[in-house]
Short mmCIF file of C-alpha atoms in Angstrom, two decimals:
data_model
loop_
_atom_site.label_atom_id
_atom_site.label_comp_id
_atom_site.label_asym_id
_atom_site.label_seq_id
_atom_site.Cartn_x
_atom_site.Cartn_y
_atom_site.Cartn_z
CA MET D 1361 10.25 -8.38 9.12
CA LEU D 1362 10.69 -11.70 11.26
CA PHE D 1363 7.14 -11.75 11.83
CA LEU D 1364 6.39 -10.91 8.53
CA VAL D 1365 7.85 -13.68 6.99
CA SER D 1366 6.13 -16.12 9.51
CA SER D 1367 2.93 -14.86 9.33
CA ALA D 1368 0.19 -17.62 8.31
CA ASP D 1369 -2.81 -15.31 8.05
CA PHE D 1370 -3.58 -12.04 6.15
CA ILE D 1371 -4.20 -10.57 9.58
CA SER D 1372 -1.04 -10.92 10.82
CA LEU D 1373 0.22 -10.53 7.34
CA TYR D 1374 -0.87 -6.54 7.26
CA LEU D 1375 -0.32 -6.02 10.68
CA ALA D 1376 3.69 -6.94 10.30
CA LEU D 1377 3.91 -5.52 7.09
CA GLU D 1378 2.64 -2.27 8.13
CA ALA D 1379 4.79 -2.28 11.70
CA GLN D 1380 7.72 -2.88 9.33
CA SER D 1381 6.93 -0.03 6.58
CA LEU D 1382 5.95 2.33 9.55
CA CYS D 1383 9.54 2.15 10.69
CA PHE D 1384 10.82 2.38 7.05
CA TYR D 1385 8.82 5.56 6.43
CA VAL D 1386 10.64 7.15 9.17
CA LEU D 1387 14.07 5.75 8.59
CA ALA D 1388 13.88 7.12 5.03
CA ALA D 1389 13.28 10.79 6.24
CA LEU D 1390 15.92 10.39 9.04
CA LYS D 1391 17.80 13.53 8.34
CA ARG D 1392 15.44 16.41 9.40
CA ASN D 1393 17.57 19.51 7.84
CA SER D 1394 17.80 17.64 4.54
CA GLU D 1395 15.51 18.77 1.81
CA PHE D 1396 16.30 15.69 0.16
CA SER D 1397 15.80 13.22 2.88
CA THR D 1398 12.57 14.95 3.83
CA GLU D 1399 10.85 14.74 0.66
CA ALA D 1400 12.16 10.84 0.26
CA GLY D 1401 10.46 10.11 3.26
CA LEU D 1402 7.04 11.82 2.13
CA LYS D 1403 7.18 9.96 -1.42
CA TYR D 1404 7.81 6.51 0.40
CA PHE D 1405 5.03 7.47 2.76
CA LEU D 1406 2.54 8.05 0.25
CA LEU D 1407 3.99 5.24 -2.09
CA GLY D 1408 3.65 2.62 1.01
CA ALA D 1409 0.30 3.85 2.17
CA PHE D 1410 -1.47 3.21 -0.90
CA SER D 1411 0.17 0.04 -1.73
CA SER D 1412 -0.99 -1.12 1.62
CA GLY D 1413 -4.48 0.08 0.89
CA LEU D 1414 -4.53 -2.05 -2.39
CA LEU D 1415 -3.11 -5.22 -0.73
CA LEU D 1416 -6.01 -5.00 2.12
CA PHE D 1417 -8.46 -4.31 -0.59
CA GLY D 1418 -7.46 -7.70 -2.09
CA CYS D 1419 -7.45 -9.31 1.34
CA SER D 1420 -11.01 -8.15 1.90
CA LEU D 1421 -12.34 -9.73 -1.21
CA ILE D 1422 -10.94 -12.91 -0.47
CA TYR D 1423 -11.80 -12.63 2.81
CA GLY D 1424 -15.41 -11.87 1.86
CA PHE D 1425 -15.89 -14.23 -0.78
CA THR D 1426 -14.42 -17.27 0.90
CA GLY D 1427 -14.68 -16.44 4.49
CA VAL D 1428 -11.17 -17.29 5.86
CA THR D 1429 -7.97 -15.33 6.37
CA ASN D 1430 -5.67 -18.09 6.83
CA PHE D 1431 -2.81 -19.26 4.12
CA SER D 1432 -3.47 -23.21 4.54
CA GLU D 1433 -7.21 -23.04 4.85
CA LEU D 1434 -7.50 -20.93 1.87
CA ALA D 1435 -5.19 -23.63 0.38
CA ARG D 1436 -7.56 -26.40 0.96
CA ILE D 1437 -10.44 -24.10 0.11
CA PHE D 1438 -9.03 -23.64 -3.44
CA THR D 1439 -7.62 -27.04 -3.90
CA GLY D 1440 -11.22 -28.16 -3.13
CA GLY D 1441 -9.94 -30.65 -0.27
CA THR D 1442 -12.60 -29.82 2.31
CA GLN D 1443 -16.33 -30.83 2.03
CA GLU D 1444 -17.64 -28.24 3.83
CA PHE D 1445 -16.27 -25.29 2.01
CA LEU D 1446 -16.34 -25.32 -1.60
CA VAL D 1447 -16.24 -22.11 -3.44
CA SER D 1448 -19.14 -21.51 -5.74
CA THR D 1449 -18.45 -20.96 -9.17
CA THR D 1450 -19.62 -17.36 -8.92
CA ALA D 1451 -17.17 -16.48 -6.38
CA LEU D 1452 -14.07 -17.45 -8.34
CA PRO D 1453 -13.90 -14.15 -9.93
CA ALA D 1454 -13.86 -12.26 -7.43
CA CYS D 1455 -11.52 -14.32 -5.59
CA GLU D 1456 -8.83 -13.78 -8.38
CA LEU D 1457 -9.89 -10.23 -8.40
CA GLY D 1458 -8.67 -10.03 -4.82
CA MET D 1459 -5.50 -12.11 -5.82
CA VAL D 1460 -4.76 -9.61 -8.73
CA PHE D 1461 -4.95 -6.78 -6.08
CA LEU D 1462 -3.14 -8.48 -3.75
CA LEU D 1463 -0.16 -8.96 -6.04
CA VAL D 1464 -0.14 -5.51 -7.09
CA GLY D 1465 0.19 -4.12 -3.89
CA PHE D 1466 2.99 -6.64 -3.27
CA LEU D 1467 4.71 -5.59 -6.55
CA PHE D 1468 4.48 -1.98 -5.47
CA LYS D 1469 6.40 -2.87 -2.43
CA ILE D 1470 9.01 -4.94 -4.24
CA THR D 1471 9.08 -1.86 -6.86
CA ALA D 1472 8.64 -3.76 -9.85
CA VAL D 1473 8.10 -2.07 -12.82
CA PRO D 1474 4.54 -0.50 -13.60
CA PHE D 1475 4.57 0.51 -10.03
CA HIS D 1476 7.98 1.68 -9.26
CA MET D 1477 7.67 5.22 -9.96
CA TRP D 1478 8.89 6.94 -6.81
CA SER D 1479 11.32 4.40 -5.66
CA PRO D 1480 14.63 5.62 -7.47
CA ASP D 1481 13.40 9.04 -5.89
CA VAL D 1482 13.12 7.28 -2.42
CA TYR D 1483 16.58 5.50 -2.99
CA GLU D 1484 18.42 8.43 -3.87
CA GLY D 1485 17.12 10.65 -0.92
CA ALA D 1486 17.40 8.86 1.64
CA PRO D 1487 20.37 8.35 3.83
CA THR D 1488 23.06 6.02 2.40
CA PRO D 1489 22.89 3.57 4.94
CA VAL D 1490 19.19 3.59 4.83
CA THR D 1491 19.37 2.88 1.56
CA ALA D 1492 21.05 -0.21 1.87
CA PHE D 1493 18.90 -1.22 4.62
CA PHE D 1494 16.04 -0.38 2.06
CA LEU D 1495 17.51 -2.28 -0.83
CA ILE D 1496 17.90 -5.24 0.75
CA VAL D 1497 15.33 -6.07 3.69
CA PRO D 1498 11.92 -5.24 2.40
CA LYS D 1499 12.26 -7.17 -0.71
CA ALA D 1500 13.92 -10.18 0.83
CA ALA D 1501 11.02 -10.06 3.45
CA LEU D 1502 8.15 -9.32 1.21
CA PHE D 1503 9.49 -12.13 -1.25
CA GLY D 1504 9.73 -14.45 1.71
CA VAL D 1505 6.02 -14.28 2.59
CA PHE D 1506 4.47 -13.79 -0.85
CA LEU D 1507 6.14 -17.39 -2.11
CA ARG D 1508 4.18 -18.71 0.83
CA ILE D 1509 0.90 -17.02 0.05
CA PHE D 1510 1.66 -17.62 -3.86
CA GLY D 1511 3.17 -21.11 -3.35
CA GLU D 1512 0.50 -22.53 -0.90
CA SER D 1513 -2.68 -20.78 -1.20
CA PHE D 1514 -3.25 -19.28 -4.62
CA TYR D 1515 -1.24 -22.17 -6.55
CA ASP D 1516 -4.43 -23.20 -8.41
CA PHE D 1517 -4.88 -19.86 -9.75
CA ILE D 1518 -1.64 -19.82 -11.41
CA LEU D 1519 -2.49 -18.44 -14.74
CA PRO D 1520 -3.46 -15.19 -14.03
CA TRP D 1521 -0.87 -14.34 -11.53
CA GLN D 1522 1.97 -16.17 -13.63
CA LYS D 1523 1.03 -13.82 -16.53
CA ILE D 1524 0.88 -10.60 -14.46
CA LEU D 1525 4.28 -11.76 -13.06
CA LEU D 1526 5.65 -12.63 -15.98
CA VAL D 1527 4.90 -9.18 -17.70
CA SER D 1528 6.27 -7.37 -14.80
CA SER D 1529 9.18 -9.22 -14.83
CA LEU D 1530 9.97 -8.48 -18.16
CA ALA D 1531 9.27 -4.97 -17.96
CA SER D 1532 11.20 -4.43 -14.88
CA MET D 1533 14.36 -6.12 -16.50
CA ILE D 1534 13.86 -4.07 -19.71
CA LEU D 1535 13.44 -0.71 -18.04
CA GLY D 1536 16.01 -1.53 -15.28
CA SER D 1537 18.61 -1.88 -17.72
CA ILE D 1538 17.66 1.00 -20.27
CA ALA D 1539 16.72 3.37 -17.39
CA ALA D 1540 20.02 3.06 -15.62
CA LEU D 1541 22.18 3.98 -18.75
CA SER D 1542 21.64 7.61 -18.16
CA GLN D 1543 22.34 7.97 -14.73
CA THR D 1544 24.83 9.96 -13.12
CA ARG D 1545 24.39 9.61 -9.34
CA ILE D 1546 25.64 6.28 -7.79
CA LYS D 1547 22.29 5.94 -5.60
CA ARG D 1548 19.98 6.07 -8.77
CA LEU D 1549 22.02 3.89 -10.72
CA LEU D 1550 21.71 1.30 -7.85
CA ALA D 1551 18.29 1.82 -7.60
CA TYR D 1552 17.55 1.49 -11.14
CA SER D 1553 19.97 -1.67 -11.30
CA SER D 1554 17.85 -3.36 -7.97
CA ILE D 1555 14.68 -2.92 -10.47
CA GLY D 1556 16.09 -4.92 -13.14
CA HIS D 1557 17.31 -7.36 -10.42
CA VAL D 1558 13.73 -7.53 -8.89
CA GLY D 1559 13.00 -8.20 -12.60
CA TYR D 1560 15.38 -11.28 -12.71
CA LEU D 1561 13.60 -12.33 -9.17
CA LEU D 1562 10.17 -12.11 -10.31
CA ALA D 1563 10.87 -14.34 -13.27
CA GLY D 1564 12.25 -17.17 -11.08
CA PHE D 1565 8.71 -16.52 -8.80
CA ALA D 1566 6.67 -16.80 -12.08
CA CYS D 1567 7.99 -19.92 -13.23
CA GLY D 1568 5.79 -22.00 -10.70
CA THR D 1569 8.27 -24.78 -10.11
CA ILE D 1570 10.68 -25.98 -7.26
CA GLU D 1571 13.35 -24.72 -9.56
CA GLY D 1572 12.17 -21.53 -9.94
CA ILE D 1573 11.76 -21.01 -6.54
CA GLN D 1574 15.07 -22.47 -5.57
CA ALA D 1575 16.70 -19.98 -8.29
CA LEU D 1576 15.04 -17.05 -6.87
CA LEU D 1577 16.26 -18.14 -3.33
CA ILE D 1578 19.89 -18.50 -4.62
CA TYR D 1579 19.41 -14.96 -6.62
CA LEU D 1580 18.20 -13.45 -3.26
CA VAL D 1581 21.01 -14.44 -1.13
CA VAL D 1582 23.72 -13.40 -3.74
CA TYR D 1583 21.51 -10.20 -4.45
CA ILE D 1584 21.88 -9.40 -0.71
CA PHE D 1585 25.76 -10.06 -0.56
CA MET D 1586 26.21 -8.07 -3.71
CA ASN D 1587 24.51 -5.23 -2.69
CA ILE D 1588 26.14 -5.17 1.19
CA THR D 1589 29.37 -4.75 -0.71
CA MET D 1590 28.24 -2.14 -2.86
CA PHE D 1591 27.04 -0.29 0.11
CA ALA D 1592 29.66 -0.81 2.31
CA ILE D 1593 32.21 -0.03 -0.46
CA ILE D 1594 30.24 3.69 -0.90
CA LEU D 1595 29.99 4.41 2.27
CA SER D 1596 33.82 3.82 3.19
CA ALA D 1597 34.99 6.02 0.16
CA LEU D 1598 35.51 9.08 2.47
CA ARG D 1599 37.02 12.25 0.81
CA ARG D 1600 39.37 14.63 2.24
CA GLU D 1601 38.31 18.00 1.87
CA HIS D 1602 39.15 21.10 3.52
CA LEU D 1603 41.13 19.38 5.98
CA GLN D 1604 38.22 17.34 6.87
CA VAL D 1605 37.48 13.83 5.97
CA VAL D 1606 33.93 13.50 4.71
CA PRO D 1607 32.26 10.84 3.70
CA ARG D 1608 30.16 11.66 0.49
CA LEU D 1609 29.94 9.69 -2.76
CA LYS D 1610 27.31 11.28 -4.63
CA TYR D 1611 27.99 11.23 -8.56
CA ILE D 1612 29.50 8.90 -10.54
CA THR D 1613 32.34 10.85 -11.39
CA ASP D 1614 33.39 11.03 -7.77
CA LEU D 1615 34.76 7.56 -8.09
CA ALA D 1616 37.12 8.89 -10.58
CA PHE D 1617 40.86 7.50 -10.31
CA LEU D 1618 40.07 5.28 -7.39
CA ALA D 1619 42.50 2.71 -8.78
CA LYS D 1620 45.64 5.01 -7.89
CA THR D 1621 44.47 6.34 -4.70
CA ASN D 1622 43.06 3.36 -3.30
CA PRO D 1623 43.95 0.52 -5.40
CA VAL D 1624 41.99 -2.38 -3.18
CA LEU D 1625 39.24 -0.62 -2.83
CA ALA D 1626 39.02 -0.13 -6.26
CA LEU D 1627 39.49 -3.87 -7.28
CA THR D 1628 36.90 -4.75 -4.64
CA PHE D 1629 34.60 -2.85 -6.29
CA THR D 1630 35.25 -3.96 -9.85
CA VAL D 1631 34.75 -7.60 -8.53
CA THR D 1632 31.56 -6.60 -7.25
CA LEU D 1633 30.39 -4.54 -10.32
CA PHE D 1634 31.42 -7.80 -12.26
CA SER D 1635 29.21 -9.82 -10.24
CA MET D 1636 26.13 -7.69 -10.56
CA ALA D 1637 26.74 -7.75 -14.16
CA GLY D 1638 26.89 -11.67 -14.08
CA ILE D 1639 30.22 -12.26 -15.40
CA PRO D 1640 31.57 -15.76 -15.20
CA PRO D 1641 33.51 -16.99 -12.45
CA LEU D 1642 31.60 -14.75 -10.00
CA ALA D 1643 28.51 -15.26 -7.81
CA GLY D 1644 26.35 -13.40 -9.94
CA PHE D 1645 26.90 -15.31 -12.99
CA TYR D 1646 26.37 -18.46 -11.15
CA SER D 1647 22.57 -17.28 -9.56
CA LYS D 1648 21.88 -15.84 -12.98
CA ALA D 1649 22.77 -18.93 -15.08
CA TYR D 1650 20.67 -21.15 -12.50
CA LEU D 1651 17.67 -18.65 -13.04
CA PHE D 1652 17.47 -19.17 -16.75
CA PHE D 1653 17.78 -22.75 -16.58
CA ALA D 1654 14.93 -22.58 -14.41
CA ALA D 1655 12.97 -20.24 -16.49
CA LEU D 1656 14.19 -22.59 -19.53
CA SER D 1657 12.79 -25.63 -18.23
CA SER D 1658 9.15 -24.69 -17.44
CA ASN D 1659 9.24 -23.04 -20.87
CA LEU D 1660 9.36 -19.46 -20.18
CA TYR D 1661 11.63 -19.05 -23.27
CA LEU D 1662 11.01 -15.22 -23.73
CA VAL D 1663 11.86 -14.54 -20.48
CA ALA D 1664 15.21 -16.09 -20.51
CA VAL D 1665 15.97 -14.53 -24.23
CA ILE D 1666 14.94 -10.85 -22.91
CA GLY D 1667 16.85 -11.63 -19.34
CA VAL D 1668 20.05 -12.37 -20.97
CA LEU D 1669 19.83 -9.35 -23.16
CA CYS D 1670 19.15 -7.06 -20.33
CA SER D 1671 22.19 -8.62 -18.97
CA VAL D 1672 23.95 -7.85 -21.60
CA LEU D 1673 22.84 -4.29 -21.59
CA SER D 1674 23.32 -3.61 -17.67
CA CYS D 1675 27.04 -4.96 -18.31
CA PHE D 1676 27.36 -1.71 -19.92
CA TYR D 1677 26.82 0.78 -16.94
CA TYR D 1678 28.43 -1.49 -14.77
CA ILE D 1679 31.46 -1.69 -16.84
CA ARG D 1680 31.55 1.90 -17.30
CA LEU D 1681 32.10 2.74 -13.54
CA VAL D 1682 34.76 0.57 -14.05
CA LYS D 1683 36.16 2.50 -16.57
CA ILE D 1684 35.71 6.09 -14.58
CA MET D 1685 37.66 4.15 -11.72
CA TYR D 1686 40.42 3.05 -14.01
CA PHE D 1687 40.67 5.48 -16.91
CA GLU D 1688 39.36 8.86 -15.97
CA ALA D 1689 41.26 11.80 -14.59
CA PRO D 1690 38.75 13.83 -12.16
CA LYS D 1691 37.92 17.16 -12.68
CA ASN D 1692 38.68 17.90 -9.26
CA TRP D 1693 41.18 16.06 -7.47
CA CYS D 1694 39.93 14.78 -4.21
CA SER D 1695 41.83 12.02 -2.00
CA PHE D 1696 40.36 9.54 -0.72
CA SER D 1697 41.58 8.66 2.99
CA ARG D 1698 41.59 4.77 4.62
CA ILE D 1699 38.40 3.40 4.81
CA PRO D 1700 37.27 2.11 8.33
CA VAL D 1701 37.81 -0.94 9.65
CA GLU D 1702 34.39 -2.21 10.07
CA ASN D 1703 33.96 -1.74 6.25
CA ALA D 1704 37.12 -3.25 5.59
CA ILE D 1705 36.12 -6.25 7.33
CA THR D 1706 32.41 -6.63 5.72
CA LEU D 1707 33.82 -6.23 2.35
CA ALA D 1708 36.32 -8.69 2.69
CA ILE D 1709 33.88 -11.19 3.82
CA THR D 1710 31.09 -10.49 1.38
CA LEU D 1711 33.96 -10.15 -1.29
CA PHE D 1712 35.19 -13.52 -0.42
CA PHE D 1713 31.59 -15.37 -0.89
CA ILE D 1714 31.33 -13.52 -4.11
CA LEU D 1715 34.59 -14.91 -5.48
CA PHE D 1716 34.30 -18.29 -4.50
CA PHE D 1717 30.71 -18.97 -4.40
CA MET D 1718 31.10 -20.59 -7.80
CA PHE D 1719 33.32 -23.08 -6.48
CA TYR D 1720 31.49 -24.11 -3.53
CA PRO D 1721 27.62 -23.50 -4.12
CA THR D 1722 26.58 -26.74 -2.43
CA PRO D 1723 25.47 -25.47 1.02
CA LEU D 1724 23.49 -22.67 -0.18
CA HIS D 1725 22.06 -24.82 -3.17
CA LEU D 1726 21.07 -27.73 -0.40
CA ILE D 1727 19.35 -25.27 1.80
CA THR D 1728 17.37 -23.25 -0.83
CA HIS D 1729 16.12 -26.58 -2.15
CA LYS D 1730 14.94 -27.60 1.17
CA ILE D 1731 13.49 -24.18 1.61
CA ALA D 1732 11.55 -24.68 -1.88
CA LEU D 1733 10.48 -28.11 -1.07
CA THR D 1734 8.68 -27.24 2.18
CA LEU D 1735 7.07 -24.07 0.51
CA CYS D 1736 5.73 -26.32 -2.35
CA LEU D 1737 4.74 -29.28 0.20
CA MET C 762 -16.06 -0.04 -2.77
CA ILE C 763 -17.15 3.00 -4.26
CA LEU C 764 -15.55 4.78 -1.82
CA PHE C 765 -12.07 3.00 -2.46
CA LEU C 766 -12.35 3.95 -5.72
CA LEU C 767 -13.12 7.39 -4.91
CA GLY C 768 -9.93 7.34 -2.73
CA ILE C 769 -8.02 6.30 -5.82
CA TRP C 770 -9.11 8.67 -7.80
CA GLY C 771 -8.71 11.37 -5.20
CA ILE C 772 -5.32 10.39 -4.76
CA PHE C 773 -4.31 10.83 -8.61
CA LEU C 774 -6.51 14.09 -9.59
CA ASN C 775 -4.94 15.92 -6.64
CA ARG C 776 -2.89 19.14 -7.90
CA LYS C 777 -2.81 21.24 -4.94
CA ASN C 778 -2.52 19.59 -1.69
CA ILE C 779 -0.67 16.63 0.19
CA ILE C 780 -3.38 16.71 3.02
CA VAL C 781 -5.72 16.24 0.55
CA MET C 782 -3.37 13.00 -0.77
CA LEU C 783 -3.20 11.99 2.88
CA MET C 784 -6.99 12.07 3.15
CA SER C 785 -7.56 10.06 0.35
CA ILE C 786 -5.48 7.18 1.47
CA GLU C 787 -7.63 7.16 4.60
CA LEU C 788 -10.33 7.29 2.87
CA MET C 789 -9.19 3.85 1.01
CA LEU C 790 -8.28 2.81 4.18
CA LEU C 791 -11.87 3.16 5.62
CA ALA C 792 -13.59 1.80 2.34
CA VAL C 793 -11.29 -1.75 2.92
CA ASN C 794 -12.67 -1.49 6.71
CA LEU C 795 -16.23 -1.31 5.50
CA ASN C 796 -16.02 -3.66 3.26
CA PHE C 797 -14.53 -6.28 5.79
CA LEU C 798 -17.23 -5.51 8.33
CA LEU C 799 -19.94 -6.06 5.56
CA PHE C 800 -18.56 -9.23 4.48
CA SER C 801 -18.30 -10.37 8.18
CA VAL C 802 -21.88 -9.58 9.06
CA TYR C 803 -23.11 -11.20 5.71
CA LEU C 804 -21.03 -14.42 6.46
CA ASP C 805 -21.82 -14.13 10.13
CA ASP C 806 -18.11 -14.65 10.96
CA LEU C 807 -16.40 -12.84 13.80
CA ILE C 808 -12.92 -12.86 11.97
CA GLY C 809 -13.99 -10.00 9.89
CA GLN C 810 -14.84 -7.75 12.63
CA LEU C 811 -11.68 -8.43 14.63
CA PHE C 812 -9.53 -7.62 11.31
CA ALA C 813 -11.23 -4.37 11.04
CA LEU C 814 -10.72 -3.12 14.16
CA LEU C 815 -7.08 -3.86 14.01
CA ILE C 816 -6.63 -2.38 10.74
CA LEU C 817 -8.25 0.65 11.97
CA THR C 818 -5.62 0.98 14.74
CA VAL C 819 -3.14 0.53 12.31
CA ALA C 820 -4.61 3.27 9.83
CA ALA C 821 -4.35 5.72 12.98
CA ALA C 822 -0.93 5.16 13.55
CA GLU C 823 0.22 5.31 9.85
CA SER C 824 -1.78 8.52 9.59
CA ALA C 825 0.13 9.76 12.85
CA ILE C 826 3.24 9.19 10.97
CA GLY C 827 2.16 10.73 7.83
CA LEU C 828 1.32 13.85 9.13
CA ALA C 829 4.42 13.79 11.18
CA LEU C 830 6.54 13.51 7.86
CA LEU C 831 4.39 16.15 6.29
CA VAL C 832 5.18 18.71 9.38
CA VAL C 833 9.12 17.95 8.96
CA TYR C 834 8.75 18.34 5.27
CA TYR C 835 6.91 21.96 5.89
CA ARG C 836 9.41 23.12 8.04
CA ILE C 837 12.25 22.28 5.46
CA ARG C 838 10.00 23.44 2.38
CA GLY C 839 7.58 26.15 3.33
CA THR C 840 5.24 24.55 1.17
CA ILE C 841 2.89 21.99 0.83
CA ALA C 842 1.92 22.14 -2.78
CA VAL C 843 2.28 19.03 -5.03
CA GLU C 844 4.01 20.45 -7.72
CA PHE C 845 7.44 21.55 -5.76
CA ILE C 846 7.73 17.99 -4.77
CA ASN C 847 10.46 17.68 -7.58
CA LEU C 848 13.54 17.92 -6.01
CA LEU C 849 14.48 14.46 -6.81
CA LYS C 850 13.74 14.41 -10.55
CA GLY C 851 15.56 12.17 -12.95
#
């Protein structure tokens, strides 16, 4: 994935992307004897291969009508800087079409809305540590590389792709919050909530300004931390069943009464959920607020309004988890045993970040500002 | 390009078999390859042919992994009809 982010050409982009994706397909099907896992692997493979095909078709169209595959040369061509290579006006629509295909392939891999079909299934079926990996890594890597492509080479075509990204981000936000309302399984809930988060990220991307990119990067970092915390909690909820300690947390109601059996874990979980919902003194609120400010400052009023509304909607299902933890008596009493030490340390670090990010956001702010500037210049 | 659209159409019209889906994906990738080669011949540029060669390599690796996944899936489920892939519905 490091190759992916530092690629400067469509060839290396495709090779790195495929190399990464192939590993992911295999990872999703890691538990060979589980039906869920193999099915998830197969679905992920089909989805990923299809989206790579679309992406590649976009690359081929752009190559065919401009003759180069390097990002900076594409930037030079599209801004009309060099004398040798002015793109003739008949070629421009084809380049736009290629760019649209590229964007569609990218949206597939990010699991944004019109193309998110199998991703909740994949996230649910894959083994839980692998799901944690999936939620965080491909998104971060792909956002990195596509920020470079669209910020550098295709910036002049911003009108078409901004519209596509806006539509996709609005739909993702709305779907992410509505579809998660009726879920009863934790991993599926997290999958839909991550679709919602991707909607917010795409809104930051669609701004096209430096603040937009900076907001996107801050949100991405906070999103990574929040997801690490969530999965550390889910993976550490060990249950004692039939004299055996078994790590299993599938349904939401499994979390019931965590407040009494493991109050610190319940408190951690509560803080994380509040951060994901965007409640004030936590990191999630800061990143969302910055994102909405960036959207407003580039005149994307509808996005900001709908973003806030969807945020409110998503509060519901996050707080429902809190309610289940604190106020519901479980149907079958299963006792939780102590969480492993590694999880505890991870949780401590990320929780510290989430709680106190609001008071000292300056380092992250400066770093992302620098990154956004280098991307744009 | 028509090959590419045929490949996409093949994926969506498939009611029976996952192998057909895999073949359609391979068809798509091959069509893109052909596209690249044609463009590179037209533009008299070598990069297109280089890229096409690399894509071919990657497509081969990908179909290998796809088939391996299919085998694992078949060992568990015993069928490869498309309508039985609904365990994770909802």
